[in-house]
Short mmCIF file of C-alpha atoms in Angstrom, two decimals:
data_model
loop_
_atom_site.label_atom_id
_atom_site.label_comp_id
_atom_site.label_asym_id
_atom_site.label_seq_id
_atom_site.Cartn_x
_atom_site.Cartn_y
_atom_site.Cartn_z
CA MET P 26 47.39 67.00 44.50
CA ARG P 27 48.54 66.37 41.46
CA SER P 28 52.50 67.62 40.69
CA ARG P 29 53.23 69.67 37.93
CA ARG P 30 55.68 68.06 35.25
CA ARG P 31 57.30 69.33 32.34
CA SER P 32 56.08 68.30 29.11
CA GLY P 33 59.36 66.99 28.22
CA PRO P 34 62.91 66.99 29.05
CA SER P 35 64.30 70.55 28.79
CA VAL P 36 66.38 72.05 26.28
CA ASN P 37 69.96 72.62 27.24
CA ILE P 38 73.00 74.36 25.27
CA LYS P 39 74.48 70.95 24.60
CA ASP P 40 71.29 70.37 22.49
CA VAL P 41 71.31 73.74 20.59
CA ALA P 42 74.97 72.97 19.65
CA SER P 43 74.12 69.23 18.39
CA HIS P 44 71.24 70.65 16.33
CA LEU P 45 73.73 73.61 14.86
CA GLU P 46 76.75 71.36 14.52
CA VAL P 47 78.81 73.73 16.71
CA SER P 48 80.29 73.81 19.75
CA PRO P 49 78.86 74.23 23.19
CA SER P 50 80.99 76.80 24.07
CA THR P 51 79.88 78.63 20.62
CA VAL P 52 76.42 78.86 22.17
CA SER P 53 77.31 79.76 25.06
CA ARG P 54 78.95 82.86 24.32
CA VAL P 55 76.12 83.93 22.06
CA LEU P 56 73.57 83.38 24.85
CA ASN P 57 75.83 85.20 27.16
CA ASP P 58 76.05 88.15 24.94
CA HIS P 59 79.88 87.63 24.29
CA PRO P 60 80.96 90.23 22.13
CA ASP P 61 83.31 87.97 20.23
CA VAL P 62 80.76 86.85 17.82
CA SER P 63 79.82 86.84 14.41
CA GLU P 64 76.23 88.60 13.81
CA ALA P 65 75.39 85.65 11.62
CA MET P 66 76.05 83.23 14.07
CA ARG P 67 74.37 85.25 16.87
CA THR P 68 71.17 84.87 14.70
CA ARG P 69 71.46 81.21 13.79
CA VAL P 70 71.91 80.56 17.59
CA THR P 71 68.88 82.74 19.11
CA ASP P 72 66.68 81.08 16.21
CA ALA P 73 67.58 77.65 17.00
CA ALA P 74 67.47 78.14 20.70
CA HIS P 75 63.86 79.61 20.49
CA ARG P 76 62.73 76.57 18.19
CA LEU P 77 64.08 74.15 20.33
CA GLY P 78 62.58 75.85 23.21
CA TYR P 79 65.51 76.62 25.05
CA ARG P 80 65.19 78.30 28.52
CA PRO P 81 68.37 79.39 30.44
CA ASP P 82 68.89 78.25 34.11
CA PHE P 83 68.60 81.66 35.42
CA LEU P 84 69.19 80.23 38.95
CA ALA P 85 72.00 78.08 38.05
CA ARG P 86 73.79 81.27 36.28
CA SER P 87 72.78 83.13 38.95
CA LEU P 88 74.61 80.69 41.82
CA ARG P 89 77.65 80.63 39.72
CA GLY P 90 77.94 84.32 40.12
CA GLY P 91 77.01 84.32 43.73
CA PHE P 92 73.87 85.74 43.29
CA THR P 93 70.26 84.54 43.34
CA ARG P 94 68.81 87.37 42.00
CA THR P 95 65.94 87.37 44.43
CA ILE P 96 64.70 89.79 47.17
CA GLY P 97 63.20 88.53 50.37
CA PHE P 98 60.17 91.06 51.89
CA VAL P 99 59.15 90.36 55.51
CA LEU P 100 56.40 92.46 56.35
CA ARG P 101 54.07 92.73 59.53
CA ASP P 102 50.71 92.90 57.44
CA LEU P 103 49.99 92.10 54.04
CA SER P 104 46.13 93.01 54.54
CA ASN P 105 46.77 96.57 55.14
CA PRO P 106 46.66 98.43 52.02
CA VAL P 107 49.43 100.56 52.60
CA PHE P 108 51.59 97.83 52.91
CA ALA P 109 50.28 96.60 49.75
CA ASP P 110 51.19 99.84 47.88
CA ILE P 111 54.79 99.73 49.42
CA VAL P 112 55.62 96.40 48.13
CA LYS P 113 54.09 97.44 44.97
CA GLY P 114 56.56 99.94 44.70
CA ALA P 115 59.58 97.69 45.80
CA GLU P 116 58.37 95.13 43.46
CA THR P 117 58.61 97.51 40.66
CA THR P 118 61.97 98.61 41.17
CA LEU P 119 63.35 95.26 41.96
CA ARG P 120 61.79 93.67 38.56
CA ASP P 121 63.09 96.58 36.35
CA ALA P 122 66.54 95.52 37.85
CA GLY P 123 65.99 91.87 36.81
CA HIS P 124 65.15 91.06 40.23
CA ALA P 125 62.58 88.52 41.87
CA LEU P 126 60.78 89.49 45.22
CA ILE P 127 59.94 86.86 47.80
CA LEU P 128 56.97 87.92 50.11
CA ALA P 129 56.50 86.29 53.79
CA ASN P 130 53.43 87.63 55.61
CA SER P 131 54.05 87.95 59.46
CA GLU P 132 50.35 88.66 60.29
CA GLY P 133 51.45 90.69 63.35
CA ASP P 134 53.09 88.06 64.88
CA PRO P 135 56.73 88.70 66.26
CA ASP P 136 57.73 85.06 66.19
CA LEU P 137 56.54 84.67 62.88
CA ASP P 138 58.80 87.80 62.00
CA VAL P 139 61.80 85.49 63.23
CA HIS P 140 60.92 82.73 61.35
CA ASN P 141 60.36 84.24 58.16
CA VAL P 142 63.77 86.21 58.04
CA ARG P 143 65.38 82.54 58.62
CA ILE P 144 63.35 81.00 56.00
CA LEU P 145 64.25 83.61 53.39
CA ASP P 146 67.90 83.55 54.44
CA GLN P 147 67.90 79.72 53.81
CA ARG P 148 66.51 80.32 50.42
CA ARG P 149 69.87 82.34 49.65
CA VAL P 150 68.01 85.77 48.72
CA ASP P 151 70.34 88.23 47.88
CA GLY P 152 69.01 90.72 50.47
CA LEU P 153 66.11 91.25 52.77
CA LEU P 154 63.98 94.46 52.99
CA LEU P 155 62.03 94.23 56.39
CA SER P 156 58.83 95.90 58.03
CA LEU P 157 58.57 94.23 61.54
CA GLN P 158 56.00 93.72 63.96
CA SER P 159 58.65 94.82 66.79
CA GLU P 160 61.77 96.27 67.28
CA SER P 161 62.51 94.78 70.87
CA ARG P 162 62.21 91.14 70.48
CA ASN P 163 65.79 89.92 71.44
CA GLU P 164 65.43 86.63 69.17
CA LEU P 165 64.62 88.80 66.53
CA ARG P 166 67.48 91.29 66.65
CA SER P 167 70.34 88.57 67.41
CA THR P 168 68.73 86.61 64.33
CA ILE P 169 69.16 89.96 62.19
CA GLU P 170 72.58 90.77 63.58
CA GLU P 171 73.94 86.85 62.43
CA LEU P 172 72.37 87.38 58.95
CA GLU P 173 75.47 88.29 56.34
CA ILE P 174 73.38 89.49 53.42
CA PRO P 175 72.23 93.24 53.05
CA ILE P 176 69.04 94.61 54.96
CA VAL P 177 67.06 97.65 54.36
CA LEU P 178 64.61 98.26 57.28
CA ILE P 179 61.35 100.03 56.36
CA ASP P 180 60.13 102.64 58.94
CA ARG P 181 61.86 100.78 61.69
CA ASP P 182 65.03 102.12 63.56
CA PRO P 183 68.10 100.44 62.16
CA MET P 184 68.83 97.16 64.03
CA ARG P 185 72.74 96.88 63.02
CA SER P 186 75.13 99.57 61.56
CA ASP P 187 75.30 98.26 58.41
CA ALA P 188 71.64 98.36 57.70
CA GLY P 189 69.64 100.54 55.18
CA ALA P 190 66.41 102.28 56.27
CA VAL P 191 63.70 104.10 54.63
CA LEU P 192 61.82 106.17 57.63
CA CYS P 193 58.76 108.45 57.42
CA ASP P 194 58.51 111.94 59.39
CA HIS P 195 55.28 110.93 61.21
CA ARG P 196 56.07 113.31 63.78
CA THR P 197 55.78 116.66 61.83
CA GLY P 198 52.59 115.31 60.20
CA VAL P 199 50.82 114.21 63.45
CA ARG P 200 51.97 117.29 65.31
CA ALA P 201 50.22 119.24 62.51
CA ALA P 202 47.05 117.30 62.85
CA THR P 203 46.85 117.53 66.54
CA THR P 204 47.71 121.32 66.36
CA HIS P 205 44.65 122.05 63.82
CA LEU P 206 42.58 120.12 66.35
CA LEU P 207 43.41 121.83 69.27
CA GLU P 208 43.07 125.53 67.07
CA LEU P 209 39.49 124.12 66.13
CA GLY P 210 38.78 124.11 70.34
CA HIS P 211 39.34 120.15 70.77
CA ARG P 212 40.84 119.54 74.33
CA ASN P 213 39.83 115.69 74.91
CA ILE P 214 41.74 114.33 71.55
CA ALA P 215 42.26 110.65 71.91
CA PHE P 216 45.45 109.01 70.09
CA LEU P 217 44.92 105.26 69.29
CA GLY P 218 48.12 103.38 67.88
CA GLY P 219 50.12 100.53 67.88
CA THR P 220 52.83 98.92 70.28
CA PRO P 221 55.37 101.55 71.38
CA ASP P 222 57.95 99.11 70.58
CA ILE P 223 58.06 100.26 67.08
CA ARG P 224 58.99 103.61 65.62
CA THR P 225 55.90 104.54 63.98
CA THR P 226 54.36 104.60 67.06
CA ARG P 227 56.70 106.32 68.97
CA GLU P 228 57.05 108.94 66.46
CA ARG P 229 53.37 109.68 65.91
CA LEU P 230 52.76 109.71 69.77
CA SER P 231 55.48 112.25 70.26
CA GLY P 232 54.00 114.51 67.34
CA TYR P 233 50.79 114.16 69.49
CA GLU P 234 52.43 115.09 72.61
CA ASP P 235 54.79 118.02 70.67
CA ALA P 236 51.37 119.80 69.67
CA PHE P 237 50.07 119.69 73.32
CA GLY P 238 53.07 121.08 74.54
CA ALA P 239 53.23 123.82 72.07
CA ALA P 240 49.70 124.83 73.26
CA VAL P 241 50.80 124.63 76.65
CA GLU P 242 47.70 122.29 77.23
CA GLU P 243 47.94 119.35 79.70
CA ILE P 244 47.17 115.73 78.02
CA ASP P 245 44.83 113.02 79.78
CA GLY P 246 46.65 110.10 79.81
CA LYS P 247 43.43 108.15 79.52
CA MET P 248 43.35 109.54 76.14
CA ILE P 249 45.90 107.64 74.95
CA ARG P 250 45.23 103.87 73.88
CA LEU P 251 48.45 101.96 72.80
CA GLY P 252 48.30 98.28 71.61
CA SER P 253 47.50 97.23 68.22
CA TYR P 254 46.92 99.03 64.66
CA ALA P 255 44.24 96.26 63.93
CA ARG P 256 40.39 96.88 63.21
CA ALA P 257 39.35 95.12 66.66
CA PHE P 258 41.78 97.02 68.66
CA GLY P 259 40.15 100.56 67.40
CA TYR P 260 36.56 99.14 67.67
CA ALA P 261 37.39 98.01 71.45
CA GLU P 262 38.86 101.07 72.64
CA THR P 263 36.67 103.39 70.90
CA MET P 264 33.77 101.99 72.52
CA LYS P 265 35.50 102.45 76.03
CA LEU P 266 36.07 105.80 75.30
CA MET P 267 32.99 106.91 73.74
CA THR P 268 31.02 105.31 76.54
CA SER P 269 33.16 107.05 79.42
CA SER P 270 31.92 110.45 81.08
CA ASN P 271 34.67 112.04 79.74
CA ARG P 272 34.66 111.16 76.17
CA PRO P 273 36.89 112.48 73.19
CA THR P 274 35.52 115.24 70.81
CA ALA P 275 38.66 114.40 68.23
CA ILE P 276 40.34 110.82 67.70
CA VAL P 277 43.72 110.74 65.96
CA SER P 278 43.95 107.16 64.85
CA GLY P 279 47.29 105.39 63.99
CA GLY P 280 46.45 103.51 61.16
CA VAL P 281 43.78 102.50 58.48
CA GLN P 282 42.80 99.59 60.21
CA GLY P 283 42.11 101.06 63.33
CA THR P 284 40.27 103.70 61.77
CA ALA P 285 37.93 101.38 60.28
CA GLY P 286 37.59 99.98 64.03
CA ILE P 287 37.11 103.51 65.21
CA LEU P 288 34.17 104.17 62.40
CA ALA P 289 32.27 100.88 63.10
CA ALA P 290 32.14 101.57 67.07
CA CYS P 291 31.07 105.26 66.50
CA ARG P 292 28.09 104.08 63.98
CA GLU P 293 27.21 101.48 66.26
CA LEU P 294 26.55 104.04 69.10
CA GLY P 295 24.60 106.33 66.56
CA LEU P 296 27.37 109.29 66.26
CA ASP P 297 28.05 111.21 63.50
CA LEU P 298 31.44 111.99 62.17
CA GLY P 299 31.94 115.49 61.59
CA GLN P 300 29.30 116.28 63.95
CA ASP P 301 29.82 114.10 67.43
CA TYR P 302 33.63 113.56 66.86
CA ALA P 303 36.52 114.86 64.42
CA LEU P 304 38.83 111.99 63.00
CA VAL P 305 42.50 112.32 61.47
CA SER P 306 43.94 108.83 59.89
CA CYS P 307 47.48 108.28 60.11
CA ASP P 308 47.84 106.83 56.43
CA GLU P 309 44.88 106.44 54.17
CA THR P 310 42.72 104.45 51.74
CA GLU P 311 41.02 105.64 48.73
CA PHE P 312 37.44 105.61 50.68
CA MET P 313 38.49 108.01 53.10
CA SER P 314 38.15 111.11 50.70
CA PHE P 315 34.92 109.68 49.41
CA VAL P 316 32.72 109.42 52.69
CA ASP P 317 30.74 111.99 54.07
CA PRO P 318 32.47 114.09 55.62
CA PRO P 319 35.75 113.02 53.98
CA ILE P 320 38.26 111.83 56.44
CA SER P 321 41.50 113.89 57.52
CA VAL P 322 44.69 112.11 56.97
CA VAL P 323 48.01 112.46 57.64
CA ARG P 324 49.44 111.00 54.16
CA ARG P 325 52.78 109.53 53.05
CA ASP P 326 53.77 107.98 49.87
CA ALA P 327 53.59 104.45 50.20
CA ALA P 328 54.39 103.44 46.80
CA LEU P 329 57.64 105.81 46.95
CA ILE P 330 58.41 103.97 50.26
CA GLY P 331 58.77 100.87 48.45
CA ARG P 332 60.68 102.32 45.24
CA VAL P 333 63.34 104.06 47.37
CA ALA P 334 63.77 101.00 50.00
CA GLY P 335 63.99 98.59 46.89
CA GLN P 336 66.66 101.19 45.26
CA ILE P 337 68.67 101.27 48.32
CA LEU P 338 69.04 97.73 48.31
CA LEU P 339 69.97 97.20 45.02
CA GLU P 340 72.81 99.50 45.64
CA MET P 341 73.99 97.25 48.26
CA VAL P 342 73.65 94.12 46.52
CA VAL P 343 74.60 94.87 43.11
CA ASP P 344 77.34 97.71 43.49
CA GLY P 345 78.33 97.00 47.01
CA ASP P 346 77.59 100.70 48.37
CA GLU P 347 77.52 101.56 51.68
CA PRO P 348 73.88 101.38 52.89
CA ARG P 349 71.68 104.56 53.27
CA GLN P 350 68.96 106.16 55.71
CA VAL P 351 66.45 108.34 54.05
CA LEU P 352 64.02 110.15 55.88
CA LEU P 353 60.38 110.87 53.59
CA PRO P 354 58.20 113.34 54.62
CA THR P 355 54.48 113.13 55.99
CA LYS P 356 51.76 115.65 55.12
CA TYR P 357 48.67 116.40 57.38
CA VAL P 358 45.61 116.94 54.80
CA PRO P 359 42.57 118.24 56.51
CA ARG P 360 39.26 117.24 55.27
CA GLY P 361 35.50 117.58 56.70
CA SER P 362 36.22 115.15 59.47
CA SER P 363 38.42 117.83 60.97
CA SER P 364 35.64 119.81 62.51
CA PRO P 365 34.82 121.79 65.49
CA PRO P 366 33.57 120.31 68.97
CA PRO P 367 30.11 119.46 68.80
CA ASN P 368 27.40 122.04 69.83
CA PRO P 369 26.24 121.35 72.94
CA SER P 370 22.90 121.35 71.71
CA HIS P 371 23.73 118.36 69.67
CA LYS P 372 22.94 114.58 70.07
CA SER P 373 26.47 114.20 71.37
CA ASN P 374 25.65 115.06 74.87
CA LYS P 375 23.61 111.78 75.19
CA THR P 376 24.98 109.38 77.59
CA PHE P 377 25.44 105.47 77.03
CA ASP P 378 24.79 102.99 79.99
#
């Protein structure tokens, strides 16, 4: 592979000073916006720097001040469109404040979380945004405890007392969704979600259980399937549920990728959304409001999550403020997929071998 090379030697402050026949300190004062510089000299220096192709060494300047003006972001799965929106929100906030964002994708692997945290720390980032695959991995917890830089966790329980956090009220949104399904007449409501060692799963499951408790309805434990937010998990568990003798009439999906797996499995089985089964997805992608029928969602503002996380981290890094923990709301948005249980005469009564 061909390496990238500069077209020529870089121009530094001494080169600009020599060209103008002034001292390097004069050029330095101009380029660092020192107030004790005449407007005429400021114009001469900036014009000459532009003509000569001078580029400031931001890294060296930042290191002299103790900062690199870079922020690391460790996230569990960049392929998830919700995380892409969170990243976009954070990047916009950080960029406006003069900081660059470095992403590290853990691909749902807790060991990669550990690796990525250590690598970004070695690269001397000023702080870390963390959306981790697991909260219970001992090696990860000890690695985070050893960090000497500010951190903000995204939808994860704080792993140390001086960590900031942006959390979402998943419990309220899922409770509202499950309550609505119960009011429509559903009793066999499946819940598919990730592993219980992360806050998101625990909070969503609590909302599901709250709704059953308030309705004084017993939960069939076989309807709860935890393990992954991946499409493959949603597909496999839905195939098992929908081919069982006591299959669900409604499903609450813990994430958008799992929802894709649920839809694929039900389509393969010839089951019609909104007729053979009801569906609510936690989080949404654009297509969900355009399918027929549109898919009900428990919505959170992903871009806002990123913006708030970025702002909290900037307060800690730049201003030295104490960490903040912010709880953002979720909202149940009922659509056509929140339908009553299937009519007994419909093909939902078909059995699968």
